[in-house]
Amino acid sequence: MSAAEFITKNPIARFVSRPWPVPGENRLVWRMALLVVVLELAGRGGSKTMSLLKLHALCWATKSPQTLDSLDALLSNQLEARSLGVSIDPFLNSALDVAIAEKLVTQAKSNLGLSNDGRLFAQEIIAEQMLKPERTAIQRIKGRATEATLKRVLGLTGG
Amino acid sequence: MQIEVLRLHVNTVRGVYGRTLEFEKGLTILHGPNSHGKSTALMSILYALGLEGMLSARRAIPLPHALTDYLLDGEERVDVESSSVAVQINNGRETICVRRAIKGEDDPRLIRTWQMAMTDKLSDSESVDFFVRDPGSATHDAGFHRYLTEFLGWKLPTVPRYDGKESPLYLETIFPLLFLEQKRGWLGIQARIPTHLRIRDPQIRAVEFLLGLQNDDSVLQRARCETQIQHKLEEWTHLRAVVLTLAEQAGGQIFGLPETSKSQWDRTQRPTLKIASGDEWLSVSDMAQQLRKGLVAIENSKVPTVGALADEHGRELVQVEAELERLDIAQSSFREELLLAETELVAMRERLERLASDIVRNRDAAKLRTLGSASRLALVKDMCATCGQSISGNISLGDETTPMSVEENLNFLRDMEKAVSAAAAAAERRVKTSKIKLSSLREKRSEKRQQIRALKAALVQRSSEPSEAVISKRIQLRRQLEILGRGDEKLSEVLGRLEGVHIEISTLRAQLSHHTRQEHSGEDSAKVTALQDSFKSQLSEYGVQSVEVDKIAISKTDYRPMAEGMTDLEFELSGSDLIRSIWAYFLALLEVGRTKPTNHPGFLIIDEPKQQGTEQTSIAKMLKRASDAGQWGQQIIVASGGSVEQLDSELEGIPYQTRSIDSHMLIPELPRSE
């Protein structure tokens, strides 16, 4: 029997497709939870509004202790914006679309805010002690992360 | 069990649409042109029983848009407001109805049951409700699968899982042998038994259960034994490493240390430490004796004067300096070892941090779905808020294979955490070992340096003074004896523990072989043979040509059919013959239940394979064989795309029923009065 015949008659491997792990932050419901919590904790006024830029920046800051420190340093004028990787996260925009469709988040011109349902959701999340590291990060940075500072430092125009 | 009625009910903006199908014992052929919903009807039976978990790990509802979104009435699109499926089943003792919502107000995780036959007046207030698709449905009192298991008269065995734990043999593992679905059921024998429930060898367990084979719990015992052995092996490896390190510290080597845990530990020939002395290996006691002799010699004689020893000191100095150089080289290699181990430890710890954070996020994602304010979100029902279609609830990067569900992901992450923790612990141990080696090396180097200093000092002393070198040597000998003693003591202790673990492992291994698969009892053997006979006779009947049917056998270890030479039959078959074999296997399991006591519930649901082109395999012969199910009180429901006329001519003379779906599956119904 030739080698090829032998291998055909005695298959050594079967390939089975297995499911793929999804990082926790890519679970849509988690993303939406992060969005409403960021808006609730750092938004302005009764509707808890903020610009899209600020939303992206704050969500980016909650990714890890390193990103939080980076944004903090940036906002306290200790770093050049160019040396950072602050990015616009396309996944966040998808989650935002869903949040708006679910009527948790409202959109007025270039500002985003929370509906009543959105605020309830955020408050329940906070009451249940969920998303702790992310909330701590927001509390730490929200003082420095004003709309004006962000616009200046991140050098982006528009929403 | 028998499926008696299937009822699909859809509320649309234009009124009620639906379909009621009644089934009897024996062979029933559900036929109609393709894409008219035959597969939908069969899938909704699965869905009503909460078994969509046997198709994939996702919670997505396996039903098409006609039941979840919109249906077509002629050319017009009619939006679905709510929909449900109800099934009436009979287990020979009682008849019950179960209903499950597909879209609408009712939670699809809820299944309502009534202890009566299907009528239009199944009121919610009289139903007994159960939950499904949450973990625990198979064991919880309020779980539907526990109820269904009892209804079927089954007792699910406990089986081992991949992570060392145990679980019941979930219904989702067994039903793929009763329900042959169109898309992937025809890919292989035992093909669709799911693995995401983490049960070990689920295919073997499922066939064993269905055939009612003697469930000796040797399988469980083996799994438990293996887990224990794994733990002990880790301890064994660690202790052995410590022994080797201690030996090195003492400046010696261990002789007689077993290389693997598989050997027998000889209590009469225990491993011993031997110390290097020049070219020889001395036992600890011999070395101690040597040191003592040297010490006594020095102490008894007068410390010689420097002048007398000048030459000797000179030679010794050269020698010791060379030894110091060797130690320096060893030190840099140990330093490198330490650096590598420390780097790895840091990397492992970072990974653990990221894993921990991912676990928290996934856990939160699961918990978020249960929050009150989340319950009315379309997302939590795995639907899009705008268009209502099924979505997975994940942000995906595009074209990938199935993502894991949150529960699967959590299990996966916890497994990774365990593995990385073990690796981190191992790295930590290596760091410790390296540090011990380095510090012992430092000690030796300082000893040597001291010796060199003393020798140099002696060489410049006035010849009449007692040699400092000799005094220093005396002190050194004393120290060496002390270290030797302590090291030996410590080593004995660790060796003692190693012995204990080694013997434990040998005992466990002996237990393991004792728990080896018992041979099948006579009765069980007969059942496997009956399965084999039915399988082979069917293959002959169906005209299988690509293998020699005579030489086929069903393996007694994994119940898969084997061709000549113990190769898996599947690889030898042509496409058509594979279809025949899969049918034959399913039917064989059913047929064995006719004459022998098995757990087979006595029904099969088969969705004909989608075939294209001219090479269509005729299922007429297979249907003929299936038609005697009625005589035995069994039920087979087959969905087939052939036309009525074709079937009639091919199946002349055999008993069967037909149900035809000649228009769409869902047809408008007159509004029912409340």
mmCIF file of N, CA, C and O in Angstrom, chain B residues 506-582:
data_model
loop_
_atom_site.group_PDB
_atom_site.id
_atom_site.type_symbol
_atom_site.label_atom_id
_atom_site.label_comp_id
_atom_site.label_asym_id
_atom_site.label_seq_id
_atom_site.Cartn_x
_atom_site.Cartn_y
_atom_site.Cartn_z
ATOM 1 N N SER B 506 0.574 5.180 42.619
ATOM 2 C CA SER B 506 0.534 3.780 42.189
ATOM 3 C C SER B 506 -0.783 3.141 42.585
ATOM 4 O O SER B 506 -1.394 2.412 41.803
ATOM 5 N N THR B 507 -1.242 3.443 43.806
ATOM 6 C CA THR B 507 -2.512 2.864 44.255
ATOM 7 C C THR B 507 -3.662 3.324 43.368
ATOM 8 O O THR B 507 -4.482 2.523 42.926
ATOM 9 N N LEU B 508 -3.694 4.648 43.104
ATOM 10 C CA LEU B 508 -4.768 5.179 42.263
ATOM 11 C C LEU B 508 -4.750 4.536 40.888
ATOM 12 O O LEU B 508 -5.791 4.212 40.331
ATOM 13 N N ARG B 509 -3.541 4.339 40.354
ATOM 14 C CA ARG B 509 -3.452 3.734 39.024
ATOM 15 C C ARG B 509 -3.976 2.307 39.045
ATOM 16 O O ARG B 509 -4.644 1.871 38.101
ATOM 17 N N ALA B 510 -3.686 1.605 40.133
ATOM 18 C CA ALA B 510 -4.207 0.242 40.228
ATOM 19 C C ALA B 510 -5.738 0.272 40.272
ATOM 20 O O ALA B 510 -6.405 -0.501 39.593
ATOM 21 N N GLN B 511 -6.273 1.221 41.056
ATOM 22 C CA GLN B 511 -7.732 1.351 41.119
ATOM 23 C C GLN B 511 -8.298 1.625 39.741
ATOM 24 O O GLN B 511 -9.337 1.117 39.362
ATOM 25 N N LEU B 512 -7.585 2.465 38.990
ATOM 26 C CA LEU B 512 -8.062 2.853 37.669
ATOM 27 C C LEU B 512 -8.202 1.648 36.772
ATOM 28 O O LEU B 512 -9.193 1.471 36.082
ATOM 29 N N SER B 513 -7.182 0.785 36.776
ATOM 30 C CA SER B 513 -7.275 -0.373 35.892
ATOM 31 C C SER B 513 -8.340 -1.332 36.374
ATOM 32 O O SER B 513 -8.948 -2.043 35.591
ATOM 33 N N HIS B 514 -8.606 -1.307 37.684
ATOM 34 C CA HIS B 514 -9.684 -2.141 38.188
ATOM 35 C C HIS B 514 -11.027 -1.661 37.668
ATOM 36 O O HIS B 514 -11.947 -2.432 37.428
ATOM 37 N N HIS B 515 -11.129 -0.329 37.498
ATOM 38 C CA HIS B 515 -12.380 0.225 36.999
ATOM 39 C C HIS B 515 -12.484 0.196 35.491
ATOM 40 O O HIS B 515 -13.329 0.840 34.915
ATOM 41 N N THR B 516 -11.566 -0.488 34.838
ATOM 42 C CA THR B 516 -11.616 -0.521 33.371
ATOM 43 C C THR B 516 -12.965 -1.015 32.914
ATOM 44 O O THR B 516 -13.608 -1.802 33.588
ATOM 45 N N ARG B 517 -13.363 -0.519 31.773
ATOM 46 C CA ARG B 517 -14.607 -0.959 31.168
ATOM 47 C C ARG B 517 -14.813 -2.445 31.354
ATOM 48 O O ARG B 517 -14.044 -3.245 30.884
ATOM 49 N N GLN B 518 -15.882 -2.709 32.067
ATOM 50 C CA GLN B 518 -16.217 -4.128 32.184
ATOM 51 C C GLN B 518 -16.662 -4.593 30.804
ATOM 52 O O GLN B 518 -17.176 -3.827 30.028
ATOM 53 N N GLU B 519 -16.494 -5.821 30.550
ATOM 54 C CA GLU B 519 -17.043 -6.393 29.319
ATOM 55 C C GLU B 519 -18.565 -6.285 29.388
ATOM 56 O O GLU B 519 -19.146 -6.295 30.465
ATOM 57 N N HIS B 520 -19.196 -6.172 28.258
ATOM 58 C CA HIS B 520 -20.653 -6.122 28.253
ATOM 59 C C HIS B 520 -21.234 -7.401 28.823
ATOM 60 O O HIS B 520 -20.728 -8.495 28.585
ATOM 61 N N SER B 521 -22.323 -7.228 29.562
ATOM 62 C CA SER B 521 -23.019 -8.423 30.049
ATOM 63 C C SER B 521 -23.618 -9.134 28.840
ATOM 64 O O SER B 521 -23.687 -8.591 27.746
ATOM 65 N N GLY B 522 -24.081 -10.337 29.048
ATOM 66 C CA GLY B 522 -24.670 -11.113 27.958
ATOM 67 C C GLY B 522 -25.817 -10.364 27.297
ATOM 68 O O GLY B 522 -25.910 -10.262 26.073
ATOM 69 N N GLU B 523 -26.654 -9.771 28.155
ATOM 70 C CA GLU B 523 -27.822 -9.068 27.619
ATOM 71 C C GLU B 523 -27.401 -7.888 26.770
ATOM 72 O O GLU B 523 -27.943 -7.633 25.709
ATOM 73 N N ASP B 524 -26.430 -7.132 27.280
ATOM 74 C CA ASP B 524 -25.969 -5.969 26.545
ATOM 75 C C ASP B 524 -25.342 -6.364 25.226
ATOM 76 O O ASP B 524 -25.554 -5.730 24.197
ATOM 77 N N SER B 525 -24.541 -7.423 25.261
ATOM 78 C CA SER B 525 -23.915 -7.899 24.037
ATOM 79 C C SER B 525 -24.967 -8.211 23.008
ATOM 80 O O SER B 525 -24.838 -7.888 21.828
ATOM 81 N N ALA B 526 -26.054 -8.837 23.488
ATOM 82 C CA ALA B 526 -27.116 -9.207 22.553
ATOM 83 C C ALA B 526 -27.724 -7.973 21.922
ATOM 84 O O ALA B 526 -28.070 -7.958 20.742
ATOM 85 N N LYS B 527 -27.849 -6.899 22.696
ATOM 86 C CA LYS B 527 -28.440 -5.677 22.142
ATOM 87 C C LYS B 527 -27.541 -5.080 21.072
ATOM 88 O O LYS B 527 -28.006 -4.638 20.013
ATOM 89 N N VAL B 528 -26.244 -5.048 21.335
ATOM 90 C CA VAL B 528 -25.322 -4.483 20.339
ATOM 91 C C VAL B 528 -25.333 -5.340 19.085
ATOM 92 O O VAL B 528 -25.305 -4.844 17.953
ATOM 93 N N THR B 529 -25.416 -6.646 19.275
ATOM 94 C CA THR B 529 -25.491 -7.535 18.116
ATOM 95 C C THR B 529 -26.779 -7.281 17.341
ATOM 96 O O THR B 529 -26.793 -7.273 16.116
ATOM 97 N N ALA B 530 -27.878 -7.089 18.080
ATOM 98 C CA ALA B 530 -29.153 -6.817 17.403
ATOM 99 C C ALA B 530 -29.057 -5.535 16.596
ATOM 100 O O ALA B 530 -29.555 -5.443 15.465
ATOM 101 N N LEU B 531 -28.405 -4.528 17.161
ATOM 102 C CA LEU B 531 -28.206 -3.268 16.440
ATOM 103 C C LEU B 531 -27.426 -3.516 15.158
ATOM 104 O O LEU B 531 -27.777 -3.039 14.075
ATOM 105 N N GLN B 532 -26.389 -4.309 15.314
ATOM 106 C CA GLN B 532 -25.543 -4.626 14.171
ATOM 107 C C GLN B 532 -26.328 -5.362 13.104
ATOM 108 O O GLN B 532 -26.251 -5.022 11.911
ATOM 109 N N ASP B 533 -27.107 -6.364 13.511
ATOM 110 C CA ASP B 533 -27.866 -7.149 12.536
ATOM 111 C C ASP B 533 -28.861 -6.270 11.792
ATOM 112 O O ASP B 533 -28.979 -6.353 10.559
ATOM 113 N N SER B 534 -29.597 -5.447 12.538
ATOM 114 C CA SER B 534 -30.582 -4.596 11.868
ATOM 115 C C SER B 534 -29.889 -3.650 10.892
ATOM 116 O O SER B 534 -30.343 -3.437 9.770
ATOM 117 N N PHE B 535 -28.773 -3.081 11.330
ATOM 118 C CA PHE B 535 -28.031 -2.142 10.488
ATOM 119 C C PHE B 535 -27.598 -2.811 9.185
ATOM 120 O O PHE B 535 -27.832 -2.309 8.084
ATOM 121 N N LYS B 536 -27.002 -3.966 9.320
ATOM 122 C CA LYS B 536 -26.496 -4.632 8.132
ATOM 123 C C LYS B 536 -27.620 -5.081 7.205
ATOM 124 O O LYS B 536 -27.523 -4.956 5.983
ATOM 125 N N SER B 537 -28.692 -5.604 7.800
ATOM 126 C CA SER B 537 -29.759 -6.085 6.917
ATOM 127 C C SER B 537 -30.378 -4.915 6.169
ATOM 128 O O SER B 537 -30.745 -5.026 4.997
ATOM 129 N N GLN B 538 -30.452 -3.760 6.812
ATOM 130 C CA GLN B 538 -30.990 -2.592 6.108
ATOM 131 C C GLN B 538 -30.078 -2.173 4.962
ATOM 132 O O GLN B 538 -30.526 -1.849 3.868
ATOM 133 N N LEU B 539 -28.779 -2.157 5.224
ATOM 134 C CA LEU B 539 -27.849 -1.732 4.172
ATOM 135 C C LEU B 539 -27.965 -2.639 2.949
ATOM 136 O O LEU B 539 -27.932 -2.181 1.811
ATOM 137 N N SER B 540 -28.126 -3.940 3.200
ATOM 138 C CA SER B 540 -28.308 -4.849 2.064
ATOM 139 C C SER B 540 -29.599 -4.510 1.345
ATOM 140 O O SER B 540 -29.640 -4.394 0.124
ATOM 141 N N GLU B 541 -30.675 -4.329 2.135
ATOM 142 C CA GLU B 541 -31.974 -4.024 1.547
ATOM 143 C C GLU B 541 -31.927 -2.750 0.718
ATOM 144 O O GLU B 541 -32.567 -2.646 -0.327
ATOM 145 N N TYR B 542 -31.186 -1.765 1.179
ATOM 146 C CA TYR B 542 -31.172 -0.487 0.479
ATOM 147 C C TYR B 542 -30.184 -0.482 -0.675
ATOM 148 O O TYR B 542 -30.055 0.522 -1.373
ATOM 149 N N GLY B 543 -29.493 -1.578 -0.861
ATOM 150 C CA GLY B 543 -28.606 -1.649 -2.013
ATOM 151 C C GLY B 543 -27.312 -0.873 -1.856
ATOM 152 O O GLY B 543 -26.844 -0.246 -2.799
ATOM 153 N N VAL B 544 -26.722 -0.914 -0.681
ATOM 154 C CA VAL B 544 -25.437 -0.238 -0.487
ATOM 155 C C VAL B 544 -24.347 -0.996 -1.242
ATOM 156 O O VAL B 544 -24.215 -2.203 -1.114
ATOM 157 N N GLN B 545 -23.570 -0.254 -2.049
ATOM 158 C CA GLN B 545 -22.604 -0.934 -2.915
ATOM 159 C C GLN B 545 -21.162 -0.575 -2.616
ATOM 160 O O GLN B 545 -20.255 -1.297 -2.993
ATOM 161 N N SER B 546 -20.914 0.566 -1.969
ATOM 162 C CA SER B 546 -19.513 1.011 -1.903
ATOM 163 C C SER B 546 -18.689 0.280 -0.858
ATOM 164 O O SER B 546 -17.488 0.461 -0.779
ATOM 165 N N VAL B 547 -19.322 -0.564 -0.045
ATOM 166 C CA VAL B 547 -18.543 -1.413 0.866
ATOM 167 C C VAL B 547 -19.168 -2.797 0.881
ATOM 168 O O VAL B 547 -20.291 -2.986 0.447
ATOM 169 N N GLU B 548 -18.418 -3.743 1.405
ATOM 170 C CA GLU B 548 -18.966 -5.088 1.571
ATOM 171 C C GLU B 548 -19.762 -5.127 2.864
ATOM 172 O O GLU B 548 -19.203 -5.067 3.958
ATOM 173 N N VAL B 549 -21.078 -5.268 2.717
ATOM 174 C CA VAL B 549 -21.928 -5.204 3.902
ATOM 175 C C VAL B 549 -21.603 -6.329 4.876
ATOM 176 O O VAL B 549 -21.645 -6.151 6.093
ATOM 177 N N ASP B 550 -21.239 -7.491 4.356
ATOM 178 C CA ASP B 550 -20.913 -8.632 5.215
ATOM 179 C C ASP B 550 -19.847 -8.300 6.235
ATOM 180 O O ASP B 550 -19.859 -8.776 7.356
ATOM 181 N N LYS B 551 -18.878 -7.478 5.798
ATOM 182 C CA LYS B 551 -17.715 -7.279 6.648
ATOM 183 C C LYS B 551 -17.921 -6.136 7.644
ATOM 184 O O LYS B 551 -17.017 -5.779 8.373
ATOM 185 N N ILE B 552 -19.134 -5.565 7.643
ATOM 186 C CA ILE B 552 -19.372 -4.448 8.554
ATOM 187 C C ILE B 552 -19.647 -4.965 9.954
ATOM 188 O O ILE B 552 -20.296 -5.995 10.125
ATOM 189 N N ALA B 553 -19.187 -4.220 10.960
ATOM 190 C CA ALA B 553 -19.493 -4.581 12.342
ATOM 191 C C ALA B 553 -19.704 -3.288 13.128
ATOM 192 O O ALA B 553 -19.204 -2.244 12.749
ATOM 193 N N ILE B 554 -20.478 -3.389 14.208
ATOM 194 C CA ILE B 554 -20.645 -2.222 15.074
ATOM 195 C C ILE B 554 -19.660 -2.368 16.225
ATOM 196 O O ILE B 554 -19.655 -3.381 16.922
ATOM 197 N N SER B 555 -18.832 -1.354 16.415
ATOM 198 C CA SER B 555 -17.796 -1.432 17.440
ATOM 199 C C SER B 555 -18.418 -1.555 18.826
ATOM 200 O O SER B 555 -19.388 -0.877 19.146
ATOM 201 N N LYS B 556 -17.840 -2.405 19.639
ATOM 202 C CA LYS B 556 -18.379 -2.588 20.981
ATOM 203 C C LYS B 556 -17.904 -1.513 21.955
ATOM 204 O O LYS B 556 -18.314 -1.474 23.099
ATOM 205 N N THR B 557 -16.986 -0.638 21.484
ATOM 206 C CA THR B 557 -16.525 0.394 22.395
ATOM 207 C C THR B 557 -17.205 1.730 22.132
ATOM 208 O O THR B 557 -17.584 2.432 23.068
ATOM 209 N N ASP B 558 -17.362 2.099 20.855
ATOM 210 C CA ASP B 558 -18.024 3.387 20.633
ATOM 211 C C ASP B 558 -19.287 3.282 19.795
ATOM 212 O O ASP B 558 -19.855 4.287 19.406
ATOM 213 N N TYR B 559 -19.719 2.048 19.502
ATOM 214 C CA TYR B 559 -20.994 1.814 18.811
ATOM 215 C C TYR B 559 -21.058 2.466 17.451
ATOM 216 O O TYR B 559 -22.138 2.726 16.934
ATOM 217 N N ARG B 560 -19.912 2.733 16.859
ATOM 218 C CA ARG B 560 -19.924 3.259 15.505
ATOM 219 C C ARG B 560 -19.717 2.103 14.546
ATOM 220 O O ARG B 560 -19.035 1.125 14.872
ATOM 221 N N PRO B 561 -20.321 2.213 13.359
ATOM 222 C CA PRO B 561 -20.130 1.115 12.422
ATOM 223 C C PRO B 561 -18.718 1.144 11.825
ATOM 224 O O PRO B 561 -18.195 2.204 11.507
ATOM 225 N N MET B 562 -18.152 -0.051 11.716
ATOM 226 C CA MET B 562 -16.801 -0.192 11.193
ATOM 227 C C MET B 562 -16.823 -0.991 9.908
ATOM 228 O O MET B 562 -17.574 -1.960 9.798
ATOM 229 N N ALA B 563 -15.998 -0.577 8.965
ATOM 230 C CA ALA B 563 -15.835 -1.397 7.757
ATOM 231 C C ALA B 563 -14.734 -2.403 8.030
ATOM 232 O O ALA B 563 -14.145 -2.427 9.099
ATOM 233 N N GLU B 564 -14.440 -3.201 7.021
ATOM 234 C CA GLU B 564 -13.395 -4.214 7.186
ATOM 235 C C GLU B 564 -12.100 -3.573 7.675
ATOM 236 O O GLU B 564 -11.736 -2.502 7.229
ATOM 237 N N GLY B 565 -11.429 -4.236 8.559
ATOM 238 C CA GLY B 565 -10.152 -3.695 9.027
ATOM 239 C C GLY B 565 -10.333 -2.611 10.074
ATOM 240 O O GLY B 565 -9.439 -1.814 10.309
ATOM 241 N N MET B 566 -11.461 -2.568 10.735
ATOM 242 C CA MET B 566 -11.690 -1.651 11.854
ATOM 243 C C MET B 566 -11.541 -0.185 11.478
ATOM 244 O O MET B 566 -11.187 0.632 12.286
ATOM 245 N N THR B 567 -11.783 0.171 10.206
ATOM 246 C CA THR B 567 -11.772 1.587 9.865
ATOM 247 C C THR B 567 -13.197 2.118 9.969
ATOM 248 O O THR B 567 -14.152 1.390 9.749
ATOM 249 N N ASP B 568 -13.321 3.386 10.278
ATOM 250 C CA ASP B 568 -14.628 3.997 10.420
ATOM 251 C C ASP B 568 -15.386 3.888 9.098
ATOM 252 O O ASP B 568 -14.873 4.278 8.052
ATOM 253 N N LEU B 569 -16.592 3.382 9.166
ATOM 254 C CA LEU B 569 -17.347 3.128 7.945
ATOM 255 C C LEU B 569 -17.561 4.384 7.116
ATOM 256 O O LEU B 569 -17.512 4.340 5.889
ATOM 257 N N GLU B 570 -17.767 5.501 7.796
ATOM 258 C CA GLU B 570 -18.104 6.729 7.080
ATOM 259 C C GLU B 570 -17.128 7.075 5.986
ATOM 260 O O GLU B 570 -17.490 7.594 4.953
ATOM 261 N N PHE B 571 -15.854 6.811 6.218
ATOM 262 C CA PHE B 571 -14.853 7.219 5.239
ATOM 263 C C PHE B 571 -14.896 6.396 3.977
ATOM 264 O O PHE B 571 -14.328 6.756 2.959
ATOM 265 N N GLU B 572 -15.543 5.227 4.067
ATOM 266 C CA GLU B 572 -15.544 4.344 2.910
ATOM 267 C C GLU B 572 -16.742 4.574 2.015
ATOM 268 O O GLU B 572 -16.802 4.051 0.908
ATOM 269 N N LEU B 573 -17.735 5.301 2.492
ATOM 270 C CA LEU B 573 -19.007 5.328 1.783
ATOM 271 C C LEU B 573 -19.104 6.420 0.748
ATOM 272 O O LEU B 573 -18.551 7.503 0.901
ATOM 273 N N SER B 574 -19.870 6.128 -0.290
ATOM 274 C CA SER B 574 -20.195 7.167 -1.257
ATOM 275 C C SER B 574 -21.266 8.051 -0.636
ATOM 276 O O SER B 574 -21.838 7.718 0.405
ATOM 277 N N GLY B 575 -21.568 9.171 -1.290
ATOM 278 C CA GLY B 575 -22.546 10.114 -0.755
ATOM 279 C C GLY B 575 -23.907 9.467 -0.527
ATOM 280 O O GLY B 575 -24.498 9.576 0.545
ATOM 281 N N SER B 576 -24.410 8.737 -1.545
ATOM 282 C CA SER B 576 -25.729 8.117 -1.392
ATOM 283 C C SER B 576 -25.703 7.056 -0.306
ATOM 284 O O SER B 576 -26.638 6.938 0.480
ATOM 285 N N ASP B 577 -24.633 6.288 -0.252
ATOM 286 C CA ASP B 577 -24.571 5.217 0.733
ATOM 287 C C ASP B 577 -24.466 5.789 2.143
ATOM 288 O O ASP B 577 -24.938 5.179 3.101
ATOM 289 N N LEU B 578 -23.888 6.966 2.275
ATOM 290 C CA LEU B 578 -23.830 7.587 3.595
ATOM 291 C C LEU B 578 -25.244 7.917 4.064
ATOM 292 O O LEU B 578 -25.615 7.679 5.215
ATOM 293 N N ILE B 579 -26.059 8.443 3.143
ATOM 294 C CA ILE B 579 -27.452 8.758 3.482
ATOM 295 C C ILE B 579 -28.162 7.485 3.928
ATOM 296 O O ILE B 579 -28.875 7.460 4.941
ATOM 297 N N ARG B 580 -27.948 6.386 3.171
ATOM 298 C CA ARG B 580 -28.611 5.135 3.544
ATOM 299 C C ARG B 580 -28.145 4.658 4.914
ATOM 300 O O ARG B 580 -28.945 4.157 5.718
ATOM 301 N N SER B 581 -26.853 4.822 5.176
ATOM 302 C CA SER B 581 -26.316 4.322 6.457
ATOM 303 C C SER B 581 -26.850 5.113 7.631
ATOM 304 O O SER B 581 -27.141 4.554 8.681
ATOM 305 N N ILE B 582 -26.955 6.416 7.452
ATOM 306 C CA ILE B 582 -27.456 7.229 8.560
ATOM 307 C C ILE B 582 -28.889 6.846 8.863
ATOM 308 O O ILE B 582 -29.279 6.662 10.021
#
